[in-house]
Amino acid sequence: KQGEILALNNLGIVAGQMGQLPAAVAHLQAALALTRQRAERRHEGMVLSNLARIYQLQDELAQALSAGEAALAIARELADETTAAYALLHLGQALGRERRWREALTYYREALEIRERLKQPYLQLEVQAHLAQALWESGARAAARAEVEQIKPYLADAGLQTAEAPAQIHAICRQILP
């Protein structure tokens, strides 16, 4: 039964990565309906976090924030730090798209703390890159550069490909450290 939820969630992720955002939303909404029908709270949080990401890519920022906050609430209720870190990242990204950098910083910092605690260095890189961007955009240029300096050793590392968004990490680093 969980297999169907995970399959729909994964189809949503892949569709999103391919830029097929309406298809991604459709798969994720179908997965969400199943999680609620089956009372699968952990999976519900995961799917909501992925929906938050897709909504922010579509510039549907109110929906992104709503889904992200719901995902974060479930993750905290269940002490699911992995989903919490993703939800925090996606909330920060949605706020960043609204240029609400100082608010985004709060979410990025908490996500970074979780990734560090869970010892997930490659997943940590994406959070650090977005944190650096938010610092840069909010005028904290030295702090942004310091974050990018921590990322630099990984930029040529083949392991970076296991990060969620290696191209985005590179682009943010190039923006801050020309």
CSV table of N, CA and C in Angstrom, one decimal:
chain,number,residue,atom,x,y,z
A,1,LYS,N,0.8,-1.2,0.0
A,1,LYS,CA,0.0,0.0,0.0
A,1,LYS,C,0.9,1.3,0.0
A,2,GLN,N,2.0,1.2,0.8
A,2,GLN,CA,2.8,2.4,0.8
A,2,GLN,C,3.5,2.5,-0.6
A,3,GLY,N,3.7,1.4,-1.3
A,3,GLY,CA,4.4,1.5,-2.6
A,3,GLY,C,3.7,2.4,-3.6
A,4,GLU,N,2.4,2.4,-3.5
A,4,GLU,CA,1.6,3.3,-4.5
A,4,GLU,C,1.9,4.8,-4.1
A,5,ILE,N,1.9,5.1,-2.8
A,5,ILE,CA,2.2,6.5,-2.4
A,5,ILE,C,3.6,6.9,-2.8
A,6,LEU,N,4.6,6.0,-2.5
A,6,LEU,CA,5.9,6.3,-2.9
A,6,LEU,C,6.1,6.4,-4.4
A,7,ALA,N,5.5,5.6,-5.2
A,7,ALA,CA,5.6,5.6,-6.6
A,7,ALA,C,5.0,7.0,-7.1
A,8,LEU,N,3.9,7.4,-6.7
A,8,LEU,CA,3.3,8.6,-7.1
A,8,LEU,C,4.2,9.8,-6.7
A,9,ASN,N,4.7,9.7,-5.4
A,9,ASN,CA,5.6,10.8,-5.0
A,9,ASN,C,6.8,10.9,-5.9
A,10,ASN,N,7.4,9.7,-6.2
A,10,ASN,CA,8.6,9.7,-7.0
A,10,ASN,C,8.3,10.2,-8.4
A,11,LEU,N,7.2,9.8,-9.0
A,11,LEU,CA,6.8,10.3,-10.3
A,11,LEU,C,6.6,11.8,-10.2
A,12,GLY,N,6.1,12.4,-9.2
A,12,GLY,CA,6.0,13.8,-9.0
A,12,GLY,C,7.3,14.5,-9.0
A,13,ILE,N,8.3,13.9,-8.2
A,13,ILE,CA,9.6,14.5,-8.1
A,13,ILE,C,10.3,14.5,-9.5
A,14,VAL,N,10.2,13.3,-10.2
A,14,VAL,CA,10.8,13.2,-11.5
A,14,VAL,C,10.2,14.2,-12.5
A,15,ALA,N,8.9,14.3,-12.5
A,15,ALA,CA,8.2,15.2,-13.4
A,15,ALA,C,8.6,16.6,-13.1
A,16,GLY,N,8.8,17.0,-11.9
A,16,GLY,CA,9.3,18.3,-11.5
A,16,GLY,C,10.7,18.6,-12.0
A,17,GLN,N,11.6,17.6,-11.9
A,17,GLN,CA,12.9,17.7,-12.3
A,17,GLN,C,13.0,17.9,-13.8
A,18,MET,N,12.0,17.3,-14.5
A,18,MET,CA,11.9,17.4,-16.0
A,18,MET,C,11.2,18.7,-16.4
A,19,GLY,N,10.8,19.5,-15.5
A,19,GLY,CA,10.1,20.7,-15.8
A,19,GLY,C,8.6,20.6,-16.1
A,20,GLN,N,8.1,19.4,-15.9
A,20,GLN,CA,6.7,19.1,-16.2
A,20,GLN,C,5.9,19.3,-14.9
A,21,LEU,N,5.8,20.6,-14.6
A,21,LEU,CA,5.2,21.0,-13.3
A,21,LEU,C,3.8,20.6,-13.1
A,22,PRO,N,2.9,20.8,-14.1
A,22,PRO,CA,1.5,20.4,-13.8
A,22,PRO,C,1.4,18.9,-13.6
A,23,ALA,N,2.2,18.1,-14.3
A,23,ALA,CA,2.2,16.6,-14.1
A,23,ALA,C,2.7,16.3,-12.7
A,24,ALA,N,3.7,17.0,-12.3
A,24,ALA,CA,4.3,16.8,-10.9
A,24,ALA,C,3.2,17.1,-9.9
A,25,VAL,N,2.5,18.2,-10.0
A,25,VAL,CA,1.5,18.5,-9.0
A,25,VAL,C,0.4,17.4,-9.0
A,26,ALA,N,0.0,17.0,-10.2
A,26,ALA,CA,-1.0,15.9,-10.3
A,26,ALA,C,-0.6,14.7,-9.6
A,27,HIS,N,0.6,14.2,-9.8
A,27,HIS,CA,1.1,13.0,-9.1
A,27,HIS,C,1.2,13.2,-7.6
A,28,LEU,N,1.7,14.4,-7.2
A,28,LEU,CA,1.8,14.6,-5.8
A,28,LEU,C,0.5,14.8,-5.1
A,29,GLN,N,-0.5,15.4,-5.8
A,29,GLN,CA,-1.8,15.5,-5.2
A,29,GLN,C,-2.5,14.1,-5.1
A,30,ALA,N,-2.2,13.3,-6.0
A,30,ALA,CA,-2.8,11.9,-5.9
A,30,ALA,C,-2.1,11.2,-4.8
A,31,ALA,N,-0.8,11.3,-4.6
A,31,ALA,CA,-0.1,10.7,-3.5
A,31,ALA,C,-0.6,11.3,-2.2
A,32,LEU,N,-0.9,12.6,-2.1
A,32,LEU,CA,-1.4,13.2,-0.9
A,32,LEU,C,-2.7,12.7,-0.5
A,33,ALA,N,-3.6,12.5,-1.5
A,33,ALA,CA,-4.9,12.0,-1.2
A,33,ALA,C,-4.8,10.6,-0.6
A,34,LEU,N,-3.9,9.8,-1.2
A,34,LEU,CA,-3.8,8.4,-0.6
A,34,LEU,C,-3.2,8.5,0.8
A,35,THR,N,-2.3,9.4,1.1
A,35,THR,CA,-1.7,9.4,2.4
A,35,THR,C,-2.8,9.8,3.4
A,36,ARG,N,-3.7,10.7,3.0
A,36,ARG,CA,-4.8,11.1,3.9
A,36,ARG,C,-5.8,10.0,4.1
A,37,GLN,N,-6.1,9.3,3.0
A,37,GLN,CA,-7.1,8.3,3.0
A,37,GLN,C,-6.6,7.1,3.9
A,38,ARG,N,-5.3,6.9,3.9
A,38,ARG,CA,-4.7,5.8,4.7
A,38,ARG,C,-4.1,6.2,6.0
A,39,ALA,N,-4.2,7.5,6.3
A,39,ALA,CA,-3.7,8.0,7.6
A,39,ALA,C,-2.2,7.7,7.7
A,40,GLU,N,-1.5,8.0,6.6
A,40,GLU,CA,0.0,7.8,6.6
A,40,GLU,C,0.7,9.2,6.8
A,41,ARG,N,0.7,9.6,8.1
A,41,ARG,CA,1.2,10.9,8.4
A,41,ARG,C,2.6,11.2,7.9
A,42,ARG,N,3.5,10.2,8.1
A,42,ARG,CA,4.9,10.5,7.7
A,42,ARG,C,5.0,10.7,6.2
A,43,HIS,N,4.3,9.9,5.4
A,43,HIS,CA,4.3,10.1,4.0
A,43,HIS,C,3.6,11.4,3.6
A,44,GLU,N,2.6,11.8,4.4
A,44,GLU,CA,1.8,13.0,4.1
A,44,GLU,C,2.8,14.2,4.2
A,45,GLY,N,3.6,14.2,5.2
A,45,GLY,CA,4.6,15.3,5.4
A,45,GLY,C,5.6,15.4,4.2
A,46,MET,N,6.1,14.2,3.8
A,46,MET,CA,7.0,14.1,2.7
A,46,MET,C,6.4,14.7,1.4
A,47,VAL,N,5.2,14.2,1.1
A,47,VAL,CA,4.5,14.6,-0.1
A,47,VAL,C,4.2,16.1,0.0
A,48,LEU,N,3.7,16.6,1.1
A,48,LEU,CA,3.5,18.1,1.2
A,48,LEU,C,4.7,18.9,1.0
A,49,SER,N,5.9,18.4,1.5
A,49,SER,CA,7.1,19.1,1.3
A,49,SER,C,7.5,19.1,-0.2
A,50,ASN,N,7.3,18.0,-0.9
A,50,ASN,CA,7.6,18.0,-2.3
A,50,ASN,C,6.6,18.9,-3.1
A,51,LEU,N,5.3,19.0,-2.7
A,51,LEU,CA,4.4,19.9,-3.3
A,51,LEU,C,4.8,21.3,-3.1
A,52,ALA,N,5.3,21.6,-1.9
A,52,ALA,CA,5.8,23.0,-1.6
A,52,ALA,C,6.9,23.4,-2.6
A,53,ARG,N,7.8,22.5,-2.9
A,53,ARG,CA,8.9,22.7,-3.9
A,53,ARG,C,8.3,23.0,-5.2
A,54,ILE,N,7.4,22.2,-5.7
A,54,ILE,CA,6.8,22.4,-7.0
A,54,ILE,C,6.0,23.6,-7.1
A,55,TYR,N,5.2,23.9,-6.1
A,55,TYR,CA,4.4,25.2,-6.1
A,55,TYR,C,5.3,26.4,-6.2
A,56,GLN,N,6.5,26.4,-5.5
A,56,GLN,CA,7.3,27.5,-5.5
A,56,GLN,C,8.0,27.6,-6.9
A,57,LEU,N,8.2,26.5,-7.6
A,57,LEU,CA,8.8,26.6,-8.9
A,57,LEU,C,7.8,27.2,-9.9
A,58,GLN,N,6.5,27.0,-9.6
A,58,GLN,CA,5.4,27.5,-10.4
A,58,GLN,C,5.0,29.0,-10.0
A,59,ASP,N,5.7,29.5,-9.1
A,59,ASP,CA,5.4,30.9,-8.5
A,59,ASP,C,4.1,30.9,-7.9
A,60,GLU,N,3.6,29.8,-7.4
A,60,GLU,CA,2.4,29.7,-6.6
A,60,GLU,C,2.8,29.8,-5.1
A,61,LEU,N,3.2,30.9,-4.7
A,61,LEU,CA,4.0,31.1,-3.5
A,61,LEU,C,3.1,30.9,-2.2
A,62,ALA,N,1.8,31.3,-2.3
A,62,ALA,CA,0.9,31.1,-1.2
A,62,ALA,C,0.7,29.6,-0.9
A,63,GLN,N,0.5,28.9,-2.0
A,63,GLN,CA,0.3,27.4,-1.9
A,63,GLN,C,1.6,26.8,-1.5
A,64,ALA,N,2.8,27.3,-1.9
A,64,ALA,CA,4.0,26.7,-1.5
A,64,ALA,C,4.2,26.9,0.0
A,65,LEU,N,3.9,28.1,0.5
A,65,LEU,CA,4.1,28.3,1.9
A,65,LEU,C,3.1,27.5,2.7
A,66,SER,N,1.9,27.4,2.3
A,66,SER,CA,0.9,26.6,3.0
A,66,SER,C,1.3,25.1,3.0
A,67,ALA,N,1.7,24.5,1.9
A,67,ALA,CA,2.1,23.1,1.9
A,67,ALA,C,3.4,22.9,2.7
A,68,GLY,N,4.3,23.9,2.6
A,68,GLY,CA,5.5,23.8,3.4
A,68,GLY,C,5.3,23.8,4.9
A,69,GLU,N,4.4,24.7,5.3
A,69,GLU,CA,4.1,24.9,6.8
A,69,GLU,C,3.4,23.6,7.3
A,70,ALA,N,2.5,23.0,6.4
A,70,ALA,CA,1.8,21.8,6.8
A,70,ALA,C,2.8,20.6,6.9
A,71,ALA,N,3.7,20.6,6.0
A,71,ALA,CA,4.8,19.5,6.0
A,71,ALA,C,5.6,19.7,7.3
A,72,LEU,N,6.0,20.9,7.6
A,72,LEU,CA,6.9,21.1,8.7
A,72,LEU,C,6.1,20.8,10.0
A,73,ALA,N,4.9,21.1,10.1
A,73,ALA,CA,4.1,20.8,11.3
A,73,ALA,C,4.0,19.3,11.5
A,74,ILE,N,3.8,18.5,10.4
A,74,ILE,CA,3.7,17.1,10.5
A,74,ILE,C,5.1,16.5,10.9
A,75,ALA,N,6.1,17.0,10.3
A,75,ALA,CA,7.5,16.5,10.6
A,75,ALA,C,7.8,16.7,12.0
A,76,ARG,N,7.5,17.9,12.5
A,76,ARG,CA,7.8,18.2,14.0
A,76,ARG,C,6.9,17.3,14.9
A,77,GLU,N,5.7,17.1,14.5
A,77,GLU,CA,4.8,16.2,15.3
A,77,GLU,C,5.4,14.8,15.4
A,78,LEU,N,6.0,14.3,14.3
A,78,LEU,CA,6.5,13.0,14.2
A,78,LEU,C,8.0,12.9,14.5
A,79,ALA,N,8.6,14.0,14.8
A,79,ALA,CA,10.1,14.1,15.1
A,79,ALA,C,10.8,13.5,13.8
A,80,ASP,N,10.3,13.8,12.7
A,80,ASP,CA,10.9,13.4,11.4
A,80,ASP,C,11.8,14.5,10.9
A,81,GLU,N,13.1,14.4,11.3
A,81,GLU,CA,14.0,15.5,10.9
A,81,GLU,C,14.3,15.6,9.5
A,82,THR,N,14.3,14.5,8.8
A,82,THR,CA,14.6,14.5,7.3
A,82,THR,C,13.6,15.3,6.6
A,83,THR,N,12.3,15.0,6.8
A,83,THR,CA,11.2,15.8,6.2
A,83,THR,C,11.2,17.2,6.7
A,84,ALA,N,11.5,17.4,7.9
A,84,ALA,CA,11.6,18.8,8.5
A,84,ALA,C,12.7,19.6,7.7
A,85,ALA,N,13.8,19.0,7.5
A,85,ALA,CA,14.9,19.7,6.7
A,85,ALA,C,14.5,20.1,5.3
A,86,TYR,N,13.8,19.1,4.6
A,86,TYR,CA,13.3,19.5,3.3
A,86,TYR,C,12.3,20.6,3.3
A,87,ALA,N,11.3,20.5,4.3
A,87,ALA,CA,10.3,21.5,4.4
A,87,ALA,C,10.8,22.8,4.7
A,88,LEU,N,11.8,22.9,5.6
A,88,LEU,CA,12.5,24.2,5.9
A,88,LEU,C,13.2,24.8,4.7
A,89,LEU,N,13.8,23.9,3.9
A,89,LEU,CA,14.5,24.4,2.7
A,89,LEU,C,13.5,24.9,1.7
A,90,HIS,N,12.4,24.2,1.5
A,90,HIS,CA,11.4,24.6,0.5
A,90,HIS,C,10.7,25.9,1.0
A,91,LEU,N,10.5,26.0,2.3
A,91,LEU,CA,9.9,27.3,2.8
A,91,LEU,C,10.8,28.4,2.5
A,92,GLY,N,12.1,28.2,2.8
A,92,GLY,CA,13.1,29.3,2.6
A,92,GLY,C,13.1,29.7,1.1
A,93,GLN,N,13.0,28.7,0.2
A,93,GLN,CA,13.1,29.0,-1.2
A,93,GLN,C,11.8,29.8,-1.6
A,94,ALA,N,10.7,29.4,-1.1
A,94,ALA,CA,9.5,30.2,-1.5
A,94,ALA,C,9.6,31.6,-1.0
A,95,LEU,N,10.1,31.8,0.2
A,95,LEU,CA,10.3,33.1,0.8
A,95,LEU,C,11.3,33.9,0.0
A,96,GLY,N,12.3,33.2,-0.5
A,96,GLY,CA,13.4,33.8,-1.3
A,96,GLY,C,12.8,34.3,-2.6
A,97,ARG,N,11.9,33.5,-3.2
A,97,ARG,CA,11.2,34.0,-4.5
A,97,ARG,C,10.4,35.2,-4.3
A,98,GLU,N,9.9,35.4,-3.0
A,98,GLU,CA,9.2,36.7,-2.7
A,98,GLU,C,10.2,37.8,-2.2
A,99,ARG,N,11.5,37.4,-2.2
A,99,ARG,CA,12.5,38.4,-1.8
A,99,ARG,C,12.4,38.7,-0.3
A,100,ARG,N,11.9,37.8,0.4
A,100,ARG,CA,11.8,37.9,1.9
A,100,ARG,C,13.0,37.2,2.5
A,101,TRP,N,14.1,37.8,2.3
A,101,TRP,CA,15.4,37.1,2.6
A,101,TRP,C,15.6,36.9,4.1
A,102,ARG,N,15.3,37.9,4.9
A,102,ARG,CA,15.5,37.7,6.3
A,102,ARG,C,14.7,36.6,6.9
A,103,GLU,N,13.4,36.4,6.4
A,103,GLU,CA,12.6,35.3,6.9
A,103,GLU,C,13.1,34.0,6.4
A,104,ALA,N,13.6,34.0,5.1
A,104,ALA,CA,14.2,32.8,4.5
A,104,ALA,C,15.4,32.3,5.3
A,105,LEU,N,16.2,33.3,5.8
A,105,LEU,CA,17.4,32.9,6.6
A,105,LEU,C,17.0,32.0,7.8
A,106,THR,N,15.9,32.3,8.5
A,106,THR,CA,15.5,31.6,9.6
A,106,THR,C,15.3,30.1,9.3
A,107,TYR,N,14.6,29.9,8.2
A,107,TYR,CA,14.3,28.5,7.7
A,107,TYR,C,15.6,27.8,7.3
A,108,TYR,N,16.5,28.5,6.5
A,108,TYR,CA,17.7,27.9,6.0
A,108,TYR,C,18.6,27.5,7.2
A,109,ARG,N,18.7,28.4,8.2
A,109,ARG,CA,19.6,28.1,9.3
A,109,ARG,C,19.1,26.9,10.1
A,110,GLU,N,17.8,26.7,10.3
A,110,GLU,CA,17.3,25.5,10.9
A,110,GLU,C,17.5,24.3,10.1
A,111,ALA,N,17.3,24.4,8.8
A,111,ALA,CA,17.5,23.3,7.9
A,111,ALA,C,19.0,22.8,8.0
A,112,LEU,N,19.9,23.8,8.0
A,112,LEU,CA,21.3,23.5,8.0
A,112,LEU,C,21.7,22.8,9.3
A,113,GLU,N,21.2,23.3,10.4
A,113,GLU,CA,21.4,22.6,11.7
A,113,GLU,C,21.0,21.2,11.7
A,114,ILE,N,19.9,20.9,11.1
A,114,ILE,CA,19.4,19.5,11.0
A,114,ILE,C,20.3,18.7,10.1
A,115,ARG,N,20.7,19.2,8.9
A,115,ARG,CA,21.5,18.4,8.0
A,115,ARG,C,22.9,18.2,8.6
A,116,GLU,N,23.4,19.1,9.4
A,116,GLU,CA,24.7,18.9,10.1
A,116,GLU,C,24.5,17.8,11.1
A,117,ARG,N,23.5,17.9,11.9
A,117,ARG,CA,23.2,16.9,13.0
A,117,ARG,C,23.1,15.5,12.4
A,118,LEU,N,22.4,15.4,11.2
A,118,LEU,CA,22.2,14.1,10.6
A,118,LEU,C,23.4,13.6,9.8
A,119,LYS,N,24.4,14.5,9.7
A,119,LYS,CA,25.6,14.2,9.0
A,119,LYS,C,25.3,13.8,7.5
A,120,GLN,N,24.7,14.8,6.8
A,120,GLN,CA,24.3,14.7,5.4
A,120,GLN,C,25.0,15.8,4.6
A,121,PRO,N,26.3,15.6,4.4
A,121,PRO,CA,27.1,16.7,3.8
A,121,PRO,C,26.6,17.2,2.5
A,122,TYR,N,26.2,16.3,1.6
A,122,TYR,CA,25.8,16.7,0.3
A,122,TYR,C,24.4,17.3,0.2
A,123,LEU,N,23.5,16.8,1.1
A,123,LEU,CA,22.2,17.5,1.2
A,123,LEU,C,22.4,18.9,1.9
A,124,GLN,N,23.4,19.0,2.7
A,124,GLN,CA,23.7,20.2,3.4
A,124,GLN,C,24.2,21.3,2.5
A,125,LEU,N,24.8,20.9,1.4
A,125,LEU,CA,25.4,21.9,0.4
A,125,LEU,C,24.3,22.7,-0.2
A,126,GLU,N,23.2,22.1,-0.6
A,126,GLU,CA,22.1,22.9,-1.2
A,126,GLU,C,21.6,24.0,-0.2
A,127,VAL,N,21.4,23.5,1.1
A,127,VAL,CA,20.9,24.5,2.1
A,127,VAL,C,21.9,25.6,2.3
A,128,GLN,N,23.2,25.2,2.4
A,128,GLN,CA,24.3,26.2,2.5
A,128,GLN,C,24.3,27.2,1.4
A,129,ALA,N,24.1,26.7,0.1
A,129,ALA,CA,24.1,27.6,-1.0
A,129,ALA,C,22.9,28.6,-0.9
A,130,HIS,N,21.7,28.1,-0.6
A,130,HIS,CA,20.6,29.0,-0.5
A,130,HIS,C,20.7,30.0,0.7
A,131,LEU,N,21.4,29.5,1.8
A,131,LEU,CA,21.6,30.4,2.9
A,131,LEU,C,22.6,31.5,2.5
A,132,ALA,N,23.6,31.1,1.7
A,132,ALA,CA,24.6,32.1,1.2
A,132,ALA,C,23.9,33.1,0.3
A,133,GLN,N,23.0,32.7,-0.5
A,133,GLN,CA,22.2,33.6,-1.4
A,133,GLN,C,21.4,34.5,-0.6
A,134,ALA,N,20.7,34.0,0.4
A,134,ALA,CA,19.8,34.9,1.3
A,134,ALA,C,20.7,35.9,2.1
A,135,LEU,N,21.8,35.4,2.5
A,135,LEU,CA,22.7,36.4,3.2
A,135,LEU,C,23.2,37.5,2.3
A,136,TRP,N,23.6,37.0,1.1
A,136,TRP,CA,24.1,38.0,0.0
A,136,TRP,C,23.0,39.0,-0.3
A,137,GLU,N,21.8,38.5,-0.5
A,137,GLU,CA,20.7,39.4,-0.9
A,137,GLU,C,20.2,40.3,0.2
A,138,SER,N,20.5,39.9,1.4
A,138,SER,CA,20.1,40.7,2.6
A,138,SER,C,21.2,41.7,3.0
A,139,GLY,N,22.3,41.6,2.3
A,139,GLY,CA,23.4,42.6,2.5
A,139,GLY,C,24.5,42.1,3.4
A,140,ALA,N,24.4,40.8,3.8
A,140,ALA,CA,25.5,40.2,4.7
A,140,ALA,C,26.5,39.5,3.8
A,141,ARG,N,27.2,40.3,3.0
A,141,ARG,CA,28.1,39.8,2.0
A,141,ARG,C,29.3,39.0,2.5
A,142,ALA,N,29.9,39.4,3.6
A,142,ALA,CA,31.0,38.6,4.2
A,142,ALA,C,30.5,37.2,4.7
A,143,ALA,N,29.3,37.2,5.3
A,143,ALA,CA,28.8,35.9,5.8
A,143,ALA,C,28.4,35.0,4.6
A,144,ALA,N,27.9,35.6,3.5
A,144,ALA,CA,27.6,34.8,2.3
A,144,ALA,C,28.9,34.2,1.8
A,145,ARG,N,29.9,35.0,1.7
A,145,ARG,CA,31.2,34.5,1.1
A,145,ARG,C,31.7,33.4,2.0
A,146,ALA,N,31.6,33.5,3.3
A,146,ALA,CA,32.1,32.5,4.3
A,146,ALA,C,31.3,31.2,4.0
A,147,GLU,N,30.0,31.2,3.8
A,147,GLU,CA,29.3,30.0,3.5
A,147,GLU,C,29.8,29.4,2.2
A,148,VAL,N,30.0,30.2,1.2
A,148,VAL,CA,30.5,29.7,-0.1
A,148,VAL,C,31.9,29.1,0.0
A,149,GLU,N,32.7,29.7,0.8
A,149,GLU,CA,34.0,29.1,1.0
A,149,GLU,C,33.9,27.7,1.6
A,150,GLN,N,32.9,27.4,2.4
A,150,GLN,CA,32.8,26.1,3.0
A,150,GLN,C,32.3,25.1,1.9
A,151,ILE,N,31.6,25.6,0.9
A,151,ILE,CA,31.1,24.8,-0.2
A,151,ILE,C,32.1,24.5,-1.2
A,152,LYS,N,33.0,25.4,-1.4
A,152,LYS,CA,34.0,25.3,-2.5
A,152,LYS,C,34.7,24.0,-2.7
A,153,PRO,N,35.2,23.4,-1.6
A,153,PRO,CA,35.9,22.1,-1.7
A,153,PRO,C,35.1,21.0,-2.3
A,154,TYR,N,33.8,21.2,-2.3
A,154,TYR,CA,32.9,20.1,-2.8
A,154,TYR,C,32.5,20.4,-4.3
A,155,LEU,N,32.8,21.5,-4.8
A,155,LEU,CA,32.3,21.9,-6.1
A,155,LEU,C,32.8,21.0,-7.2
A,156,ALA,N,34.1,20.5,-7.1
A,156,ALA,CA,34.6,19.6,-8.1
A,156,ALA,C,34.5,18.2,-7.7
A,157,ASP,N,33.9,17.9,-6.6
A,157,ASP,CA,33.7,16.6,-6.0
A,157,ASP,C,32.6,15.8,-6.8
A,158,ALA,N,32.9,14.6,-7.2
A,158,ALA,CA,31.8,13.8,-7.9
A,158,ALA,C,30.6,13.6,-7.0
A,159,GLY,N,30.8,13.6,-5.7
A,159,GLY,CA,29.8,13.4,-4.7
A,159,GLY,C,28.7,14.5,-4.8
A,160,LEU,N,29.1,15.6,-5.3
A,160,LEU,CA,28.1,16.7,-5.4
A,160,LEU,C,26.9,16.3,-6.2
A,161,GLN,N,27.1,15.4,-7.1
A,161,GLN,CA,26.0,15.0,-8.0
A,161,GLN,C,24.9,14.3,-7.2
A,162,THR,N,25.2,13.9,-5.9
A,162,THR,CA,24.2,13.3,-5.1
A,162,THR,C,23.4,14.4,-4.4
A,163,ALA,N,23.8,15.6,-4.5
A,163,ALA,CA,23.1,16.7,-3.9
A,163,ALA,C,21.8,16.9,-4.7
A,164,GLU,N,20.8,17.5,-4.1
A,164,GLU,CA,19.5,17.7,-4.8
A,164,GLU,C,19.6,18.5,-6.0
A,165,ALA,N,20.4,19.6,-6.0
A,165,ALA,CA,20.5,20.5,-7.2
A,165,ALA,C,21.9,21.0,-7.4
A,166,PRO,N,22.8,20.1,-8.0
A,166,PRO,CA,24.2,20.6,-8.1
A,166,PRO,C,24.3,21.8,-9.0
A,167,ALA,N,23.6,21.9,-10.1
A,167,ALA,CA,23.7,23.1,-11.0
A,167,ALA,C,23.3,24.4,-10.2
A,168,GLN,N,22.3,24.3,-9.4
A,168,GLN,CA,21.9,25.5,-8.6
A,168,GLN,C,23.0,25.9,-7.6
A,169,ILE,N,23.6,24.9,-7.0
A,169,ILE,CA,24.6,25.1,-6.0
A,169,ILE,C,25.8,25.9,-6.7
A,170,HIS,N,26.2,25.4,-7.9
A,170,HIS,CA,27.3,26.0,-8.7
A,170,HIS,C,26.9,27.4,-9.0
A,171,ALA,N,25.7,27.7,-9.5
A,171,ALA,CA,25.2,29.0,-9.9
A,171,ALA,C,25.3,30.0,-8.8
A,172,ILE,N,24.8,29.6,-7.6
A,172,ILE,CA,24.8,30.5,-6.5
A,172,ILE,C,26.2,30.8,-6.1
A,173,CYS,N,27.1,29.8,-6.1
A,173,CYS,CA,28.5,30.0,-5.7
A,173,CYS,C,29.2,31.0,-6.7
A,174,ARG,N,28.9,30.8,-8.0
A,174,ARG,CA,29.5,31.7,-9.0
A,174,ARG,C,29.0,33.2,-8.8
A,175,GLN,N,27.7,33.3,-8.4
A,175,GLN,CA,27.2,34.7,-8.2
A,175,GLN,C,27.9,35.4,-7.0
A,176,ILE,N,28.2,34.6,-6.0
A,176,ILE,CA,28.8,35.2,-4.8
A,176,ILE,C,30.3,35.3,-4.9
A,177,LEU,N,31.0,34.3,-5.5
A,177,LEU,CA,32.4,34.3,-5.6
A,177,LEU,C,32.8,34.3,-7.1
A,178,PRO,N,32.8,35.4,-7.8
A,178,PRO,CA,33.1,35.4,-9.2
A,178,PRO,C,34.4,34.8,-9.6
